[in-house]
Amino acid sequence: MKLQSMLFQDRRDAGVRLAKVLSRLADHNPLILALPRGGVPVAVEVAKALKADLDLLFVRKLGAPGYEELGIGAVVDGAAPQLVLNEDVVRQLGPTPEYVRAEMRRQLAEIDRRRRAYLGDREPMAVAGRTVIIVDDGIATGGTVKAALKGLSKAHPARLILAVPVAPADVVAGLREECDEVICLYEPYPFYAVGAHYVEFDQTSDEEVVSLLSEARQLRSGQSA
């Protein structure tokens, strides 16, 4: 397999290409949810092309008691935040319900801090009854995206779609069970890293995220006028 068999110039180029495949959903009034930070430049191009609402989706891992790097689950941001537990780890470690609630509150506070940094006082957009498209710049292991899909499915979207430029085929296959549709432009084998499929893959800064969201919001306001 040649890495050059599909190269995206940058995240915005990937978003333009992804938007072409997603264009059939424009009439469904979709809600585009970007996973920050890297998913934002991709999602902005999708939202622009589909004339769609754009919001951010934050997912925070819940650390195990005494072992913060070990995840007992995750909390998924939204108008109604959702808790997704890793049942195998929970059974093994047996954290108390009080610990889980406290850890969830702690991570929700961090989500709120980050949301305010990017979006000010804007509340998360409701997903119930809507066609929701989660967008990222690529997937490696799929853990965060899987938690996001599980959490959002509890919020009752009419349709839940995952759209990414690149991801490993086996990860994509596993994620298909968590949503209505997975759209992935390129599933290389063997898979090395998401950044290997971009010419430019610099880290997306907080300032860039804020600027991109402002750009998308202004465009959306102009479309609605």
PDB file of C-alpha atoms in Angstrom:
ATOM      1  CA  MET A   1       0.000   0.000   0.000  1.00  0.00           C
ATOM      2  CA  LYS A   2       1.351   3.414  -0.949  1.00  0.00           C
ATOM      3  CA  LEU A   3       0.648   6.182   1.529  1.00  0.00           C
ATOM      4  CA  GLN A   4       0.362   8.542  -1.420  1.00  0.00           C
ATOM      5  CA  SER A   5      -2.646   6.618  -2.744  1.00  0.00           C
ATOM      6  CA  MET A   6      -4.811   9.198  -0.983  1.00  0.00           C
ATOM      7  CA  LEU A   7      -3.383  12.380   0.449  1.00  0.00           C
ATOM      8  CA  PHE A   8      -5.342  15.343   1.743  1.00  0.00           C
ATOM      9  CA  GLN A   9      -3.627  18.706   1.459  1.00  0.00           C
ATOM     10  CA  ASP A  10      -4.888  19.745   4.878  1.00  0.00           C
ATOM     11  CA  ARG A  11      -7.956  19.368   7.083  1.00  0.00           C
ATOM     12  CA  ARG A  12     -10.000  21.862   5.099  1.00  0.00           C
ATOM     13  CA  ASP A  13      -9.269  19.986   1.870  1.00  0.00           C
ATOM     14  CA  ALA A  14     -10.433  16.807   3.615  1.00  0.00           C
ATOM     15  CA  GLY A  15     -13.607  18.604   4.657  1.00  0.00           C
ATOM     16  CA  VAL A  16     -14.342  19.715   1.108  1.00  0.00           C
ATOM     17  CA  ARG A  17     -13.976  16.156  -0.151  1.00  0.00           C
ATOM     18  CA  LEU A  18     -16.065  14.765   2.678  1.00  0.00           C
ATOM     19  CA  ALA A  19     -18.779  17.332   2.008  1.00  0.00           C
ATOM     20  CA  LYS A  20     -19.164  16.089  -1.567  1.00  0.00           C
ATOM     21  CA  VAL A  21     -20.072  12.628  -0.289  1.00  0.00           C
ATOM     22  CA  LEU A  22     -22.394  14.072   2.357  1.00  0.00           C
ATOM     23  CA  SER A  23     -24.181  16.474  -0.008  1.00  0.00           C
ATOM     24  CA  ARG A  24     -27.131  14.083  -0.349  1.00  0.00           C
ATOM     25  CA  LEU A  25     -27.981  14.871   3.292  1.00  0.00           C
ATOM     26  CA  ALA A  26     -28.246  18.644   2.811  1.00  0.00           C
ATOM     27  CA  ASP A  27     -32.047  18.527   2.595  1.00  0.00           C
ATOM     28  CA  HIS A  28     -32.283  16.755   5.976  1.00  0.00           C
ATOM     29  CA  ASN A  29     -31.355  19.889   7.961  1.00  0.00           C
ATOM     30  CA  PRO A  30     -28.394  18.072   9.516  1.00  0.00           C
ATOM     31  CA  LEU A  31     -26.516  19.090  12.641  1.00  0.00           C
ATOM     32  CA  ILE A  32     -22.741  18.813  12.216  1.00  0.00           C
ATOM     33  CA  LEU A  33     -20.858  18.000  15.428  1.00  0.00           C
ATOM     34  CA  ALA A  34     -17.093  18.513  15.317  1.00  0.00           C
ATOM     35  CA  LEU A  35     -14.684  16.785  17.671  1.00  0.00           C
ATOM     36  CA  PRO A  36     -12.227  19.495  18.719  1.00  0.00           C
ATOM     37  CA  ARG A  37      -9.713  20.477  17.942  1.00  0.00           C
ATOM     38  CA  GLY A  38      -8.641  18.693  14.759  1.00  0.00           C
ATOM     39  CA  GLY A  39     -12.157  17.897  13.613  1.00  0.00           C
ATOM     40  CA  VAL A  40     -13.201  21.550  13.489  1.00  0.00           C
ATOM     41  CA  PRO A  41     -11.512  22.600  10.187  1.00  0.00           C
ATOM     42  CA  VAL A  42     -12.970  19.495   8.538  1.00  0.00           C
ATOM     43  CA  ALA A  43     -16.449  20.042   9.957  1.00  0.00           C
ATOM     44  CA  VAL A  44     -16.547  23.730   9.008  1.00  0.00           C
ATOM     45  CA  GLU A  45     -16.203  22.839   5.332  1.00  0.00           C
ATOM     46  CA  VAL A  46     -18.933  20.213   5.659  1.00  0.00           C
ATOM     47  CA  ALA A  47     -21.269  22.643   7.407  1.00  0.00           C
ATOM     48  CA  LYS A  48     -20.628  25.336   4.792  1.00  0.00           C
ATOM     49  CA  ALA A  49     -21.327  23.006   1.888  1.00  0.00           C
ATOM     50  CA  LEU A  50     -24.486  21.539   3.455  1.00  0.00           C
ATOM     51  CA  LYS A  51     -25.690  24.912   4.810  1.00  0.00           C
ATOM     52  CA  ALA A  52     -25.950  23.128   8.140  1.00  0.00           C
ATOM     53  CA  ASP A  53     -25.803  24.010  11.831  1.00  0.00           C
ATOM     54  CA  LEU A  54     -22.410  23.409  13.435  1.00  0.00           C
ATOM     55  CA  ASP A  55     -21.595  22.669  17.049  1.00  0.00           C
ATOM     56  CA  LEU A  56     -18.763  21.106  19.012  1.00  0.00           C
ATOM     57  CA  LEU A  57     -18.897  17.707  20.684  1.00  0.00           C
ATOM     58  CA  PHE A  58     -16.721  17.215  23.739  1.00  0.00           C
ATOM     59  CA  VAL A  59     -15.959  13.758  25.120  1.00  0.00           C
ATOM     60  CA  ARG A  60     -14.089  13.384  28.413  1.00  0.00           C
ATOM     61  CA  LYS A  61     -12.738  10.168  29.877  1.00  0.00           C
ATOM     62  CA  LEU A  62     -13.699   9.245  33.432  1.00  0.00           C
ATOM     63  CA  GLY A  63     -10.561   8.114  35.242  1.00  0.00           C
ATOM     64  CA  ALA A  64     -10.492   5.118  37.573  1.00  0.00           C
ATOM     65  CA  PRO A  65      -9.962   5.680  41.318  1.00  0.00           C
ATOM     66  CA  GLY A  66      -6.227   6.132  41.814  1.00  0.00           C
ATOM     67  CA  TYR A  67      -5.514   5.465  38.125  1.00  0.00           C
ATOM     68  CA  GLU A  68      -6.685   8.486  36.150  1.00  0.00           C
ATOM     69  CA  GLU A  69      -5.219   7.183  32.880  1.00  0.00           C
ATOM     70  CA  LEU A  70      -7.437   4.100  33.055  1.00  0.00           C
ATOM     71  CA  GLY A  71     -10.894   4.963  31.778  1.00  0.00           C
ATOM     72  CA  ILE A  72     -13.960   3.578  33.514  1.00  0.00           C
ATOM     73  CA  GLY A  73     -16.075   5.342  30.926  1.00  0.00           C
ATOM     74  CA  ALA A  74     -16.699   8.711  29.360  1.00  0.00           C
ATOM     75  CA  VAL A  75     -19.100  11.605  29.507  1.00  0.00           C
ATOM     76  CA  VAL A  76     -20.428  12.995  26.248  1.00  0.00           C
ATOM     77  CA  ASP A  77     -21.321  16.671  25.983  1.00  0.00           C
ATOM     78  CA  GLY A  78     -24.657  17.934  24.767  1.00  0.00           C
ATOM     79  CA  ALA A  79     -27.917  19.601  25.757  1.00  0.00           C
ATOM     80  CA  ALA A  80     -28.439  16.442  27.850  1.00  0.00           C
ATOM     81  CA  PRO A  81     -24.936  15.085  28.665  1.00  0.00           C
ATOM     82  CA  GLN A  82     -24.666  11.309  28.573  1.00  0.00           C
ATOM     83  CA  LEU A  83     -22.612   8.878  30.657  1.00  0.00           C
ATOM     84  CA  VAL A  84     -21.055   5.904  28.866  1.00  0.00           C
ATOM     85  CA  LEU A  85     -19.497   3.302  31.175  1.00  0.00           C
ATOM     86  CA  ASN A  86     -16.928   0.650  30.286  1.00  0.00           C
ATOM     87  CA  GLU A  87     -18.796  -2.178  31.971  1.00  0.00           C
ATOM     88  CA  ASP A  88     -15.828  -4.580  31.962  1.00  0.00           C
ATOM     89  CA  VAL A  89     -13.574  -2.096  33.769  1.00  0.00           C
ATOM     90  CA  VAL A  90     -16.360  -1.071  36.153  1.00  0.00           C
ATOM     91  CA  ARG A  91     -16.964  -4.701  37.123  1.00  0.00           C
ATOM     92  CA  GLN A  92     -13.253  -5.246  37.641  1.00  0.00           C
ATOM     93  CA  LEU A  93     -12.579  -2.151  39.744  1.00  0.00           C
ATOM     94  CA  GLY A  94     -15.959  -1.638  41.396  1.00  0.00           C
ATOM     95  CA  PRO A  95     -15.962   2.176  41.753  1.00  0.00           C
ATOM     96  CA  THR A  96     -18.755   3.428  44.001  1.00  0.00           C
ATOM     97  CA  PRO A  97     -21.730   5.225  42.468  1.00  0.00           C
ATOM     98  CA  GLU A  98     -20.651   8.290  44.463  1.00  0.00           C
ATOM     99  CA  TYR A  99     -17.211   8.201  42.848  1.00  0.00           C
ATOM    100  CA  VAL A 100     -18.705   7.865  39.350  1.00  0.00           C
ATOM    101  CA  ARG A 101     -21.069  10.801  39.942  1.00  0.00           C
ATOM    102  CA  ALA A 102     -18.256  12.968  41.322  1.00  0.00           C
ATOM    103  CA  GLU A 103     -15.937  12.123  38.432  1.00  0.00           C
ATOM    104  CA  MET A 104     -18.724  12.841  35.953  1.00  0.00           C
ATOM    105  CA  ARG A 105     -19.342  16.251  37.559  1.00  0.00           C
ATOM    106  CA  ARG A 106     -15.605  17.005  37.405  1.00  0.00           C
ATOM    107  CA  GLN A 107     -15.368  16.160  33.717  1.00  0.00           C
ATOM    108  CA  LEU A 108     -18.565  18.063  32.902  1.00  0.00           C
ATOM    109  CA  ALA A 109     -17.038  21.112  34.566  1.00  0.00           C
ATOM    110  CA  GLU A 110     -13.986  20.760  32.315  1.00  0.00           C
ATOM    111  CA  ILE A 111     -16.240  20.379  29.269  1.00  0.00           C
ATOM    112  CA  ASP A 112     -18.097  23.530  30.301  1.00  0.00           C
ATOM    113  CA  ARG A 113     -14.799  25.398  30.659  1.00  0.00           C
ATOM    114  CA  ARG A 114     -13.656  24.343  27.202  1.00  0.00           C
ATOM    115  CA  ARG A 115     -17.025  25.057  25.614  1.00  0.00           C
ATOM    116  CA  ARG A 116     -17.021  28.572  27.053  1.00  0.00           C
ATOM    117  CA  ALA A 117     -13.481  29.127  25.795  1.00  0.00           C
ATOM    118  CA  TYR A 118     -14.557  28.224  22.254  1.00  0.00           C
ATOM    119  CA  LEU A 119     -18.207  29.281  22.134  1.00  0.00           C
ATOM    120  CA  GLY A 120     -18.799  31.742  24.951  1.00  0.00           C
ATOM    121  CA  ASP A 121     -22.267  31.414  26.470  1.00  0.00           C
ATOM    122  CA  ARG A 122     -23.781  29.432  23.621  1.00  0.00           C
ATOM    123  CA  GLU A 123     -25.651  26.372  24.851  1.00  0.00           C
ATOM    124  CA  PRO A 124     -25.143  22.989  23.137  1.00  0.00           C
ATOM    125  CA  MET A 125     -27.592  22.382  20.291  1.00  0.00           C
ATOM    126  CA  ALA A 126     -30.201  19.697  20.912  1.00  0.00           C
ATOM    127  CA  VAL A 127     -29.805  16.540  18.832  1.00  0.00           C
ATOM    128  CA  ALA A 128     -33.153  14.844  19.503  1.00  0.00           C
ATOM    129  CA  GLY A 129     -35.053  14.197  16.295  1.00  0.00           C
ATOM    130  CA  ARG A 130     -32.288  15.533  14.039  1.00  0.00           C
ATOM    131  CA  THR A 131     -29.939  14.007  11.514  1.00  0.00           C
ATOM    132  CA  VAL A 132     -26.614  14.299  13.326  1.00  0.00           C
ATOM    133  CA  ILE A 133     -23.226  13.977  11.615  1.00  0.00           C
ATOM    134  CA  ILE A 134     -20.139  13.594  13.806  1.00  0.00           C
ATOM    135  CA  VAL A 135     -16.991  14.794  12.036  1.00  0.00           C
ATOM    136  CA  ASP A 136     -13.324  14.328  12.929  1.00  0.00           C
ATOM    137  CA  ASP A 137     -10.070  14.593  10.971  1.00  0.00           C
ATOM    138  CA  GLY A 138      -9.499  10.848  11.186  1.00  0.00           C
ATOM    139  CA  ILE A 139      -9.665   7.882  13.540  1.00  0.00           C
ATOM    140  CA  ALA A 140      -6.849   5.756  14.920  1.00  0.00           C
ATOM    141  CA  THR A 141      -8.186   3.489  17.685  1.00  0.00           C
ATOM    142  CA  GLY A 142     -11.780   4.732  17.757  1.00  0.00           C
ATOM    143  CA  GLY A 143     -12.202   4.860  21.543  1.00  0.00           C
ATOM    144  CA  THR A 144     -13.289   8.487  21.774  1.00  0.00           C
ATOM    145  CA  VAL A 145     -15.555   8.263  18.747  1.00  0.00           C
ATOM    146  CA  LYS A 146     -17.179   5.079  20.058  1.00  0.00           C
ATOM    147  CA  ALA A 147     -18.008   6.813  23.334  1.00  0.00           C
ATOM    148  CA  ALA A 148     -19.374   9.793  21.403  1.00  0.00           C
ATOM    149  CA  LEU A 149     -21.641   7.578  19.313  1.00  0.00           C
ATOM    150  CA  LYS A 150     -22.898   5.620  22.318  1.00  0.00           C
ATOM    151  CA  GLY A 151     -23.617   8.810  24.225  1.00  0.00           C
ATOM    152  CA  LEU A 152     -25.367  10.575  21.364  1.00  0.00           C
ATOM    153  CA  SER A 153     -27.533   7.554  20.586  1.00  0.00           C
ATOM    154  CA  LYS A 154     -29.028   7.977  24.070  1.00  0.00           C
ATOM    155  CA  ALA A 155     -30.061  11.513  23.104  1.00  0.00           C
ATOM    156  CA  HIS A 156     -32.394  10.118  20.406  1.00  0.00           C
ATOM    157  CA  PRO A 157     -31.262  11.667  17.108  1.00  0.00           C
ATOM    158  CA  ALA A 158     -33.408  10.754  14.125  1.00  0.00           C
ATOM    159  CA  ARG A 159     -30.270   9.495  12.411  1.00  0.00           C
ATOM    160  CA  LEU A 160     -26.676   9.266  13.614  1.00  0.00           C
ATOM    161  CA  ILE A 161     -23.836   9.362  11.087  1.00  0.00           C
ATOM    162  CA  LEU A 162     -20.061   9.304  11.525  1.00  0.00           C
ATOM    163  CA  ALA A 163     -18.018  10.983   8.779  1.00  0.00           C
ATOM    164  CA  VAL A 164     -14.217  11.005   8.639  1.00  0.00           C
ATOM    165  CA  PRO A 165     -11.583  11.302   5.906  1.00  0.00           C
ATOM    166  CA  VAL A 166      -9.435   8.340   6.997  1.00  0.00           C
ATOM    167  CA  ALA A 167      -9.529   5.433   9.463  1.00  0.00           C
ATOM    168  CA  PRO A 168      -8.463   1.768   9.720  1.00  0.00           C
ATOM    169  CA  ALA A 169     -10.927  -0.644   8.119  1.00  0.00           C
ATOM    170  CA  ASP A 170     -11.289  -2.817  11.228  1.00  0.00           C
ATOM    171  CA  VAL A 171     -12.077   0.215  13.401  1.00  0.00           C
ATOM    172  CA  VAL A 172     -14.635   1.446  10.873  1.00  0.00           C
ATOM    173  CA  ALA A 173     -16.280  -1.991  10.862  1.00  0.00           C
ATOM    174  CA  GLY A 174     -16.633  -1.916  14.640  1.00  0.00           C
ATOM    175  CA  LEU A 175     -18.087   1.581  14.667  1.00  0.00           C
ATOM    176  CA  ARG A 176     -20.806   0.684  12.169  1.00  0.00           C
ATOM    177  CA  GLU A 177     -22.602  -1.093  15.021  1.00  0.00           C
ATOM    178  CA  GLU A 178     -22.834   2.171  16.980  1.00  0.00           C
ATOM    179  CA  CYS A 179     -24.617   4.372  14.422  1.00  0.00           C
ATOM    180  CA  ASP A 180     -26.800   4.376  11.338  1.00  0.00           C
ATOM    181  CA  GLU A 181     -23.990   4.989   8.859  1.00  0.00           C
ATOM    182  CA  VAL A 182     -20.228   5.446   8.718  1.00  0.00           C
ATOM    183  CA  ILE A 183     -18.721   7.442   5.863  1.00  0.00           C
ATOM    184  CA  CYS A 184     -14.952   7.093   5.536  1.00  0.00           C
ATOM    185  CA  LEU A 185     -13.169   8.257   2.394  1.00  0.00           C
ATOM    186  CA  TYR A 186     -10.101   6.091   2.837  1.00  0.00           C
ATOM    187  CA  GLU A 187      -9.448   2.903   4.818  1.00  0.00           C
ATOM    188  CA  PRO A 188      -5.733   2.146   4.321  1.00  0.00           C
ATOM    189  CA  TYR A 189      -4.075  -1.135   5.211  1.00  0.00           C
ATOM    190  CA  PRO A 190      -1.799  -1.278   7.026  1.00  0.00           C
ATOM    191  CA  PHE A 191      -2.772   1.810   8.994  1.00  0.00           C
ATOM    192  CA  TYR A 192       0.058   3.855  10.499  1.00  0.00           C
ATOM    193  CA  ALA A 193      -1.285   7.228  11.634  1.00  0.00           C
ATOM    194  CA  VAL A 194      -3.962   9.741  10.697  1.00  0.00           C
ATOM    195  CA  GLY A 195      -1.355  12.413   9.918  1.00  0.00           C
ATOM    196  CA  ALA A 196       0.367  10.170   7.386  1.00  0.00           C
ATOM    197  CA  HIS A 197      -2.492  10.906   4.987  1.00  0.00           C
ATOM    198  CA  TYR A 198      -2.187  14.686   5.115  1.00  0.00           C
ATOM    199  CA  VAL A 199       0.424  16.885   3.467  1.00  0.00           C
ATOM    200  CA  GLU A 200      -0.111  19.461   6.237  1.00  0.00           C
ATOM    201  CA  PHE A 201      -1.160  18.171   9.643  1.00  0.00           C
ATOM    202  CA  ASP A 202      -0.139  20.827  12.135  1.00  0.00           C
ATOM    203  CA  GLN A 203      -1.894  20.915  15.476  1.00  0.00           C
ATOM    204  CA  THR A 204      -5.092  22.949  15.399  1.00  0.00           C
ATOM    205  CA  SER A 205      -4.800  25.810  17.899  1.00  0.00           C
ATOM    206  CA  ASP A 206      -7.505  27.147  20.211  1.00  0.00           C
ATOM    207  CA  GLU A 207      -7.341  30.448  18.319  1.00  0.00           C
ATOM    208  CA  GLU A 208      -7.973  28.670  15.017  1.00  0.00           C
ATOM    209  CA  VAL A 209     -10.960  26.838  16.480  1.00  0.00           C
ATOM    210  CA  VAL A 210     -12.513  30.106  17.695  1.00  0.00           C
ATOM    211  CA  SER A 211     -11.872  31.777  14.324  1.00  0.00           C
ATOM    212  CA  LEU A 212     -13.338  28.874  12.347  1.00  0.00           C
ATOM    213  CA  LEU A 213     -16.451  28.724  14.497  1.00  0.00           C
ATOM    214  CA  SER A 214     -16.962  32.465  14.069  1.00  0.00           C
ATOM    215  CA  GLU A 215     -16.562  32.080  10.304  1.00  0.00           C
ATOM    216  CA  ALA A 216     -19.129  29.285  10.190  1.00  0.00           C
ATOM    217  CA  ARG A 217     -21.570  31.178  12.411  1.00  0.00           C
ATOM    218  CA  GLN A 218     -21.391  34.327  10.267  1.00  0.00           C
ATOM    219  CA  LEU A 219     -21.917  32.312   7.097  1.00  0.00           C
ATOM    220  CA  ARG A 220     -24.874  30.491   8.629  1.00  0.00           C
ATOM    221  CA  SER A 221     -26.430  33.803   9.709  1.00  0.00           C
ATOM    222  CA  GLY A 222     -26.076  35.100   6.168  1.00  0.00           C
ATOM    223  CA  GLN A 223     -27.726  31.983   4.753  1.00  0.00           C
ATOM    224  CA  SER A 224     -30.650  32.309   7.166  1.00  0.00           C
ATOM    225  CA  ALA A 225     -31.213  35.998   6.473  1.00  0.00           C
TER     226      ALA A 225
END
